[in-house]
Short mmCIF file of C-alpha atoms in Angstrom, two decimals:
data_model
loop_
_atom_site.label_atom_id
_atom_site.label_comp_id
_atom_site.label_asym_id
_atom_site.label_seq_id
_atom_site.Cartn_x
_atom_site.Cartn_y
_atom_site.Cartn_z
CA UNK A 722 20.78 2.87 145.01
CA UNK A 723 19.61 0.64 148.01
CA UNK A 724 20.15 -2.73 149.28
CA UNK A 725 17.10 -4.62 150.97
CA UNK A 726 20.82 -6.65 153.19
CA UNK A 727 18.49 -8.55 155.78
CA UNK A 728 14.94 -9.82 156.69
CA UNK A 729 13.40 -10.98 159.79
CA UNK A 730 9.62 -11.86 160.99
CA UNK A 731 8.17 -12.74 163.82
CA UNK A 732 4.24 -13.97 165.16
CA UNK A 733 2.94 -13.73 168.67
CA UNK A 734 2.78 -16.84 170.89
CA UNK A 735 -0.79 -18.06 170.14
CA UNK A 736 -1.30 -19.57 166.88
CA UNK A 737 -5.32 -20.62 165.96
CA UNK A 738 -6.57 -23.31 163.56
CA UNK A 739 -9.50 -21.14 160.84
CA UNK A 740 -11.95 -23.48 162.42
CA UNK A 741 -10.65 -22.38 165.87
CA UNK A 742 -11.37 -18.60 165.14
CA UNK A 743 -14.72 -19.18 162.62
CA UNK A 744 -16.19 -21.57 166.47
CA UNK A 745 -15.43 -17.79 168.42
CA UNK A 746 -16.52 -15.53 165.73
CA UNK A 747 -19.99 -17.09 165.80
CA UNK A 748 -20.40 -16.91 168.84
CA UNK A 749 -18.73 -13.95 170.10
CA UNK A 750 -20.75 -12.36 166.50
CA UNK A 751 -24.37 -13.92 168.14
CA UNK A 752 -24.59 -15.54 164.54
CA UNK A 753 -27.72 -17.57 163.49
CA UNK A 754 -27.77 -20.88 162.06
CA UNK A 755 -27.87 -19.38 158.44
CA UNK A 756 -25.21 -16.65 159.26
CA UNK A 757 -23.27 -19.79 160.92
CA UNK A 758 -22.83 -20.88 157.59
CA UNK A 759 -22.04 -18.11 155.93
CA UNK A 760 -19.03 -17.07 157.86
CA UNK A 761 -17.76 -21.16 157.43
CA UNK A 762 -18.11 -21.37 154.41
CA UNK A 763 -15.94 -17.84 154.05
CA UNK A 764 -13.48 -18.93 156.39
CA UNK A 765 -12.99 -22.27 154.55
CA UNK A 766 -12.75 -20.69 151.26
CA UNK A 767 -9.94 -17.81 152.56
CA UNK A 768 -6.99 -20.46 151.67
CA UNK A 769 -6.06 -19.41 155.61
CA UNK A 770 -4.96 -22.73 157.85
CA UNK A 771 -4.03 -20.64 160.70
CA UNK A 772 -3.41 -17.28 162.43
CA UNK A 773 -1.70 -15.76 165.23
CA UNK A 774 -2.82 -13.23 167.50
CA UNK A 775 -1.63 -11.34 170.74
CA UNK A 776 -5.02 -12.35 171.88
CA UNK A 777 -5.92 -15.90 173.44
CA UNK A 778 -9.30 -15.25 173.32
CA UNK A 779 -9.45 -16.38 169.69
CA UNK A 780 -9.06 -20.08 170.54
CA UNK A 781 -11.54 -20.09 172.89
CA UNK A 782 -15.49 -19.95 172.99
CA UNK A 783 -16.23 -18.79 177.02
CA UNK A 784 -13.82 -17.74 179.42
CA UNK A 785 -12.30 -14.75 177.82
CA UNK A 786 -9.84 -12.51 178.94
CA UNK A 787 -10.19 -9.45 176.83
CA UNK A 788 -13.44 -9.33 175.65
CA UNK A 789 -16.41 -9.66 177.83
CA UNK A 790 -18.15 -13.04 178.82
CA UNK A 791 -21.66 -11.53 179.13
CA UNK A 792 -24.01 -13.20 176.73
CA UNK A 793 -24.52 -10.09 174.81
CA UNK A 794 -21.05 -9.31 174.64
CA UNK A 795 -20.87 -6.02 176.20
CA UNK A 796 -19.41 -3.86 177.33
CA UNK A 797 -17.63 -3.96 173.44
CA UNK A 798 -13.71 -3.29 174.14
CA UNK A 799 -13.49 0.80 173.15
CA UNK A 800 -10.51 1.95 171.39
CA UNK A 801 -8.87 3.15 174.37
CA UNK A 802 -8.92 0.03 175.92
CA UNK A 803 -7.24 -1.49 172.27
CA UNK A 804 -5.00 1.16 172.35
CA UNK A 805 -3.53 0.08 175.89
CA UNK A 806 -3.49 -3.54 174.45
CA UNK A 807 -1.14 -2.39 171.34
CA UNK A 808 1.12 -0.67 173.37
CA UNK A 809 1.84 -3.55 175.75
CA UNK A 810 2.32 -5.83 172.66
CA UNK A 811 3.76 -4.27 169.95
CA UNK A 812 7.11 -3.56 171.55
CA UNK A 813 8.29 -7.35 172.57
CA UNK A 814 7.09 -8.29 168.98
CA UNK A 815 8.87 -5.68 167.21
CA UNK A 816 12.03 -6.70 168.82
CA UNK A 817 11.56 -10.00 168.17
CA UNK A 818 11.40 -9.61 164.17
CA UNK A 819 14.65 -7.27 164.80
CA UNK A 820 16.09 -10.17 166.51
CA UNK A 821 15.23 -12.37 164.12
CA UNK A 822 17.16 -10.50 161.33
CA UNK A 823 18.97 -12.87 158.70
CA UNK A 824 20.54 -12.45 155.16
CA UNK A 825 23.81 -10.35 156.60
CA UNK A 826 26.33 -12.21 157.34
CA UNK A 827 28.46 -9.08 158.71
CA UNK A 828 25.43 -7.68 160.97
CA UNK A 829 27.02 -8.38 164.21
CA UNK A 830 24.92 -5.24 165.83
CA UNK A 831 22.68 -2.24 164.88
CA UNK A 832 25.22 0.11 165.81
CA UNK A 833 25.41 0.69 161.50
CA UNK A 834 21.94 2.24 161.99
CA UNK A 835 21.09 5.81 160.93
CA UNK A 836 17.54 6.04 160.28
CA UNK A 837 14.30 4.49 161.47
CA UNK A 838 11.06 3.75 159.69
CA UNK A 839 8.43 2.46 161.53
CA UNK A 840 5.19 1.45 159.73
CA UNK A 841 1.46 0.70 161.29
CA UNK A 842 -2.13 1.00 160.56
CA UNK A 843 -3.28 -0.87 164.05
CA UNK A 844 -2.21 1.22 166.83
CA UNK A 845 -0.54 5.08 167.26
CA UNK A 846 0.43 6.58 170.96
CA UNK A 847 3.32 9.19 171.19
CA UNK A 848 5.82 8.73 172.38
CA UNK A 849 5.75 6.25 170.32
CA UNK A 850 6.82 2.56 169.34
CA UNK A 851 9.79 3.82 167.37
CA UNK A 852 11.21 5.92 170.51
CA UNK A 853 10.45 2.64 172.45
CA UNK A 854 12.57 0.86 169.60
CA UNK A 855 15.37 3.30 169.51
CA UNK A 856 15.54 2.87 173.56
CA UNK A 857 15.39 -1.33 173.58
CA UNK A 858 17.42 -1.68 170.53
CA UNK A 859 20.48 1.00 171.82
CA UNK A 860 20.19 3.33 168.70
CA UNK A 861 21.33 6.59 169.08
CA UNK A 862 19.03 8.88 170.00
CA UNK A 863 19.69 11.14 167.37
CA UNK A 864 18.96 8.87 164.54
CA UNK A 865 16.49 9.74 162.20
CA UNK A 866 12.82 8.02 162.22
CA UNK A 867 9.90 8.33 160.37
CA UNK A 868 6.55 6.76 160.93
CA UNK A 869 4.01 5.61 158.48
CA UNK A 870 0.65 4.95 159.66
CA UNK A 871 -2.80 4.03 158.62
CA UNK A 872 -1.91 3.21 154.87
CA UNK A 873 -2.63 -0.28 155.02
CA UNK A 874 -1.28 -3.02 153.60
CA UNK A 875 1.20 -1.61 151.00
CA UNK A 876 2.54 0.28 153.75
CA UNK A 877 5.94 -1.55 153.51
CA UNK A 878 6.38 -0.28 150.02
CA UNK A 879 6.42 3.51 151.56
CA UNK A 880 8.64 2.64 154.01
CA UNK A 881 10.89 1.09 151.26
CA UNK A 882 10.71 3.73 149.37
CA UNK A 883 11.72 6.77 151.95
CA UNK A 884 14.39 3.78 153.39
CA UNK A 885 15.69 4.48 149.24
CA UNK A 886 15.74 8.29 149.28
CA UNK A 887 17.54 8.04 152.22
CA UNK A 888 20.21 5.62 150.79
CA UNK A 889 20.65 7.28 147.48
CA UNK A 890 21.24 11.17 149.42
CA UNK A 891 23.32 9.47 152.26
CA UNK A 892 25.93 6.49 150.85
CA UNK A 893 26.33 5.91 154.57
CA UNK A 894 22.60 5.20 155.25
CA UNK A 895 21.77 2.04 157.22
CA UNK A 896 17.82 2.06 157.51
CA UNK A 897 16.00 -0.12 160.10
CA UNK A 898 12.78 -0.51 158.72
CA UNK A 899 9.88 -2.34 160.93
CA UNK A 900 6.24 -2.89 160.30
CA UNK A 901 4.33 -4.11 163.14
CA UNK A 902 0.77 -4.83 162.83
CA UNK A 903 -2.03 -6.47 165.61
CA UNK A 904 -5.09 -7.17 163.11
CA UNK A 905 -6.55 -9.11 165.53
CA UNK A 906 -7.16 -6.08 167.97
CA UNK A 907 -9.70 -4.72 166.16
CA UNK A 908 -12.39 -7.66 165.88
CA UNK A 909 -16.12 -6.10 165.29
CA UNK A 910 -19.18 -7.66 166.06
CA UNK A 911 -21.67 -6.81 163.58
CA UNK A 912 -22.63 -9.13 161.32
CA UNK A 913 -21.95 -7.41 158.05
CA UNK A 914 -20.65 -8.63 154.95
CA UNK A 915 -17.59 -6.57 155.56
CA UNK A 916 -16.34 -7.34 158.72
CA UNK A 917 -17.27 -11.31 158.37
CA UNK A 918 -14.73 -10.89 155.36
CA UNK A 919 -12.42 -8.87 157.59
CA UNK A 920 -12.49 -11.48 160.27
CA UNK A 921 -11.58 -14.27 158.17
CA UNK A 922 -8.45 -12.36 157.10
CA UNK A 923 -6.46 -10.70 159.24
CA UNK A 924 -3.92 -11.48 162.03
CA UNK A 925 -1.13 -10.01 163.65
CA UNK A 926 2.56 -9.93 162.74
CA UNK A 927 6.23 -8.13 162.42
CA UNK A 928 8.61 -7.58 159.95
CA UNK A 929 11.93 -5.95 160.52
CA UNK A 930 14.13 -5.25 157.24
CA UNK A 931 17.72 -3.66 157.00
CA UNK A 932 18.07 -1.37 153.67
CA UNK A 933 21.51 -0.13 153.31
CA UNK A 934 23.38 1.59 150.35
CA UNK A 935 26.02 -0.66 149.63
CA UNK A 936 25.07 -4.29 148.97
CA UNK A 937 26.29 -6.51 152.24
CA UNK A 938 26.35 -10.19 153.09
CA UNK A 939 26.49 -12.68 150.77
CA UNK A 940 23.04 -11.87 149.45
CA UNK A 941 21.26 -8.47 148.71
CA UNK A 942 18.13 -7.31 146.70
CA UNK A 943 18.39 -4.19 144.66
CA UNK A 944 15.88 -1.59 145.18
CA UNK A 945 15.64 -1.18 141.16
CA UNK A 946 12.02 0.62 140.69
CA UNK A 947 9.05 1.77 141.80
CA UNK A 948 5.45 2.39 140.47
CA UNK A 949 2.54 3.46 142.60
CA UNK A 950 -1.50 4.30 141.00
CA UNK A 951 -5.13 3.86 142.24
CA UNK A 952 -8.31 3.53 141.31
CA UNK A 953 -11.01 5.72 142.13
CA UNK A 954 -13.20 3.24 140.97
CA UNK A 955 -12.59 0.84 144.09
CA UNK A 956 -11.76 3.87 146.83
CA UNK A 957 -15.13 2.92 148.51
CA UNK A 958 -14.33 -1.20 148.46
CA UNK A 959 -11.41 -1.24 150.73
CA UNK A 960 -11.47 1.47 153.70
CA UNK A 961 -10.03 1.85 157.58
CA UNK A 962 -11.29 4.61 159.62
CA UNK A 963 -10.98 4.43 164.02
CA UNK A 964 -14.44 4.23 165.55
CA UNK A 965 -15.60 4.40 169.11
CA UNK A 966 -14.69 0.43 169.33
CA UNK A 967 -11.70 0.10 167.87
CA UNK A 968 -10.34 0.39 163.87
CA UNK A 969 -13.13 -0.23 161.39
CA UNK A 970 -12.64 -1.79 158.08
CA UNK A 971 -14.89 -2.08 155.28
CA UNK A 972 -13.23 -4.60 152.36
CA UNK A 973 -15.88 -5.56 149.89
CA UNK A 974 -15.91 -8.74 147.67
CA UNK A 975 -15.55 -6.10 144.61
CA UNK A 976 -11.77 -5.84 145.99
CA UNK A 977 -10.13 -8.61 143.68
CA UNK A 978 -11.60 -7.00 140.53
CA UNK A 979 -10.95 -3.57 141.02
CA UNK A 980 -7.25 -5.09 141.44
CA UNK A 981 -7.78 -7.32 138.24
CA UNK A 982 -8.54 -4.33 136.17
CA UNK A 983 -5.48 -2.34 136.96
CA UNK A 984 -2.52 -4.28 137.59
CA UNK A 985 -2.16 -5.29 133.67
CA UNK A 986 -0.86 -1.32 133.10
CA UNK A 987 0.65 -1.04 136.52
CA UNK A 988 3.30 -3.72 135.71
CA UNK A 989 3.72 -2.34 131.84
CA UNK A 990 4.13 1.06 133.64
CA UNK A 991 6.95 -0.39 136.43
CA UNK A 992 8.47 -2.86 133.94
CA UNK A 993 9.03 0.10 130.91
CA UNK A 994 11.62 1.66 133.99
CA UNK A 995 14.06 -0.33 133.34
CA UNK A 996 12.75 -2.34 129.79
CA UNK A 997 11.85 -5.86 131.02
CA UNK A 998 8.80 -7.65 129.89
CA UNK A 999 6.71 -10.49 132.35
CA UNK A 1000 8.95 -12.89 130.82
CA UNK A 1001 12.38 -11.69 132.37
CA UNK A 1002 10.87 -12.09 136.05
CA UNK A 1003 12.12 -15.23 138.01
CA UNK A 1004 10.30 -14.60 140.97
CA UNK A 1005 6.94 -13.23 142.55
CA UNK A 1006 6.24 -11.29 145.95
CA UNK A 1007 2.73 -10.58 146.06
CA UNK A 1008 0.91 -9.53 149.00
CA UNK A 1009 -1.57 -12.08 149.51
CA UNK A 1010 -4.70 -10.33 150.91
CA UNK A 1011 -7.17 -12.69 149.89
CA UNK A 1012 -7.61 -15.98 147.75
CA UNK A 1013 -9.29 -14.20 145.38
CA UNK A 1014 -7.09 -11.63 144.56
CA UNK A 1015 -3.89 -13.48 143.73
CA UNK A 1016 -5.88 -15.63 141.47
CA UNK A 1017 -7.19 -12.43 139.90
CA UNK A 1018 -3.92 -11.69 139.15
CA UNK A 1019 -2.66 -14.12 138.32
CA UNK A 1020 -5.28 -14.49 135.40
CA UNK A 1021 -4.34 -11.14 134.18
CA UNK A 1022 -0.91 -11.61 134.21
CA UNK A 1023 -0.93 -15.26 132.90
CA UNK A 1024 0.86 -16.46 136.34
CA UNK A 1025 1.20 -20.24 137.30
CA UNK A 1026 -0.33 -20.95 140.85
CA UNK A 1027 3.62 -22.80 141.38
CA UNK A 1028 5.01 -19.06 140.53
CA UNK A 1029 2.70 -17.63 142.97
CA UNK A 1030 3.66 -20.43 145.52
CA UNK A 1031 4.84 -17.73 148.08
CA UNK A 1032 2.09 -15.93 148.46
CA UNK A 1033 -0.16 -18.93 149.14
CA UNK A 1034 1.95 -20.26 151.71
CA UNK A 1035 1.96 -17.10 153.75
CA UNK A 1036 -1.47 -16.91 153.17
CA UNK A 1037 -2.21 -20.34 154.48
CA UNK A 1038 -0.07 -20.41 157.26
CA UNK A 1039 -0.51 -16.86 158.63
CA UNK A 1040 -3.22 -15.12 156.96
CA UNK A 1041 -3.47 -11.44 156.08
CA UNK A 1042 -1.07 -9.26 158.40
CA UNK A 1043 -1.46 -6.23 156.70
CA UNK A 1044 1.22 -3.99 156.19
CA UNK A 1045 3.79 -7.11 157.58
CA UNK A 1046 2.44 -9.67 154.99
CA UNK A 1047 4.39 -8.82 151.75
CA UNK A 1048 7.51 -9.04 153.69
CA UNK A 1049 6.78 -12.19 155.04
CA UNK A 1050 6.09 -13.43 150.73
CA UNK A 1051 9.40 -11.68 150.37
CA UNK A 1052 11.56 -13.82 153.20
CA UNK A 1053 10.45 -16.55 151.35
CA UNK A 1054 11.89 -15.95 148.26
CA UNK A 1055 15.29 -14.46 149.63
CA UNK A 1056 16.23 -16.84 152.24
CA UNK A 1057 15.50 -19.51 149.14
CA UNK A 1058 17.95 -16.99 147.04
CA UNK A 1059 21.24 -19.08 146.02
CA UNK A 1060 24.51 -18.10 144.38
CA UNK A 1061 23.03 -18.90 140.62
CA UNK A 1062 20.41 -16.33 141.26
CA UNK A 1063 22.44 -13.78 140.79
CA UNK A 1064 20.76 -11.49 138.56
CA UNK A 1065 17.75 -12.48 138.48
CA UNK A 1066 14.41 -10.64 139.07
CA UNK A 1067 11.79 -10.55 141.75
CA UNK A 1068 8.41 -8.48 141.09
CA UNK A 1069 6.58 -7.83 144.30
CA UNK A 1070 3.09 -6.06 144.26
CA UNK A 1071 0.53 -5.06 147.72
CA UNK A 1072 -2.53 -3.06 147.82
CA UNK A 1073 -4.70 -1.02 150.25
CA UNK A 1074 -7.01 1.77 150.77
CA UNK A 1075 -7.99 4.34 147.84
CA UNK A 1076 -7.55 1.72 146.20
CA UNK A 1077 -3.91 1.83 146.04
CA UNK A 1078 -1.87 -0.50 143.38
CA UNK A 1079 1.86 -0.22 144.98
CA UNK A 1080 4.63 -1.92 143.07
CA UNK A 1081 8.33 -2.90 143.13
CA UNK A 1082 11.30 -4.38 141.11
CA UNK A 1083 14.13 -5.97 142.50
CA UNK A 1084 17.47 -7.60 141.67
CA UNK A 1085 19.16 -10.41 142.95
CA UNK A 1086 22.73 -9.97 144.31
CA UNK A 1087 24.60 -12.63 145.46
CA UNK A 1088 28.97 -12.76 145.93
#
């Protein structure tokens, strides 16, 4: 068994108003009046309030400082040159999630640490972040890391899932997991339908989580079950390949249906593990990665927009992080976890590329 003991986020320093970013994006996108339009009325329909990004530039509609102030934009930032940004950025927000760990009341140090799982889909160098992490954190440098990269948002669910097969082979296993993702970065020009959806989405963010495989602290979450699928249908309507100018991702409006249509029999499938119905879950975790998609769900699952409330706040207040997002739902719910919770349920779901349905059970433990 594992123990999801402690949680901690974090954001980088500049935080943008959705009106803030739409004013740069149609500009720094060379957008029409009718294309002007189209992205606002996007943006204001996103359920997104604000977003924070390692970049300033995003608040601002001349003088920028990482992309170009030319009137036709160029030269375009290449991927090298977002490459060198990641690596200068990722580190000081990793550490700050880390830092920002809460839930254990007996973590006094990371000295308990044995393995290392380090998830992104923005940014890869080697050596890379988790050496830097094992260095400014004072791990040993023979504890055991894994990186997961490029798998999108239900990344964290991977990561939870090796941070489990190394607690239920090792009952000594304390697993640092941290998923650090800069979005933001990867801002394309081109007016398509795809990346004016992308834009309106994603931001940057950490998430540092402490699986161990004993519960610890006066509050714990079970690892109970997992259930992954896809569907082949949708592999083409959510995508992330590394072009000349950074990561490109193509997300198509098709996204929330796709998800509609298969997460009826992924729940049945995850919830026949361990024979619970819909009705025994007290809580949701649900990665928000668009407005559209946790209503979609929630129609198909015959959710409450209150039961869902975690999702939308995230959402609202930070926007789609990626990989980092569905831990961010999940802090939510567990710092909000009291002593009469004991027991109780938590379903958490995320999606990504393929398209890929990932899902999770957990238990409340409290002492």
């Amino acid at each position: 068994m594992s123990y999801i003991t402690a949680i901690g986020t974090a954001n980088p320093r500049h935080r943008f108003d959705q009106v803030a970013i739409a004013d740069f994006m149609v500009k720094a996108m060379k957008l029409d009046a009718s294309e002007s339009r189209k992205l606002r009325t996007i943006f204001k329909a996103a359920g997104i309030s604000t977003r924070y990004s390692v970049l300033q530039d995003y608040g601002k509609t001349e003088d920028f400082t990482f992309f170009a102030n030319s009137p036709d934009g160029e030269p375009f930032p290449d991927t090298a040159k977002r490459m060198a940004l990641f690596r200068q950025q990722a580190l000081p927000l990793s550490l700050a999630a880390v830092a920002n760990l809460q839930g254990n009341a007996s973590l006094k140090d990371l000295t308990c640490v044995t393995h290392l799982v380090l998830v992104s889909c923005t940014g890869m160098y080697a050596p890379g972040l988790d050496i830097e992490l094992v260095h400014a954190l004072g791990l040993s440098t023979s504890v055991q890391r894994t990186s997961i990269n490029f798998m999108g948002c239900y990344a964290a669910f991977n990561a939870l899932k090796v941070a489990d097969a190394f607690c239920n082979a090792d009952p000594a296993a304390c697993v640092l997991v941290v998923c650090t993702e800069l979005c933001s970065i990867h801002f394309q020009q081109h007016p398509s339908d795809d990346n004016i959806l992308a834009n309106a989405l994603f931001a940057d963010g950490s998430a540092a989580l402490l699986v161990q495989a004993k519960p610890a602290g006066i509050k714990s979450l079970l690892c109970e079950a997992f259930h992954n699928d896809f569907s082949i249908s949708g592999q083409h309507d959510m995508a992330w390949q590394i072009g000349n100018h950074g990561f490109e991702m193509m997300l198509s409006s098709y996204v929330p249906d796709v998800i509609g249509r298969g997460i009826g029999d992924l729940t049945a499938r995850l919830l026949k593990k361990i024979s619970l119905q819909i009705s025994d879950i007290s809580y949701f975790a649900i990665h928000p990665g668009g407005r559209k998609i946790l209503e979609a769900i929630e129609a198909k699952l015959g959710l409450t927009r209150e039961q869902n409330a975690p999702a939308y706040q995230v959402l609202a207040d930070f926007g789609n992080m990626s990989s980092v997002t569905v831990v961010f739902v999940l802090q939510e719910i567990f710092r909000k976890v009291a002593r009469e919770d004991n027991g109780k349920h938590i379903l958490s779901f995320a999606f990504g590329p393929g398209l890929t349905l990932e899902s999770m059970l957990l238990r409340i433990q409290t002492s």
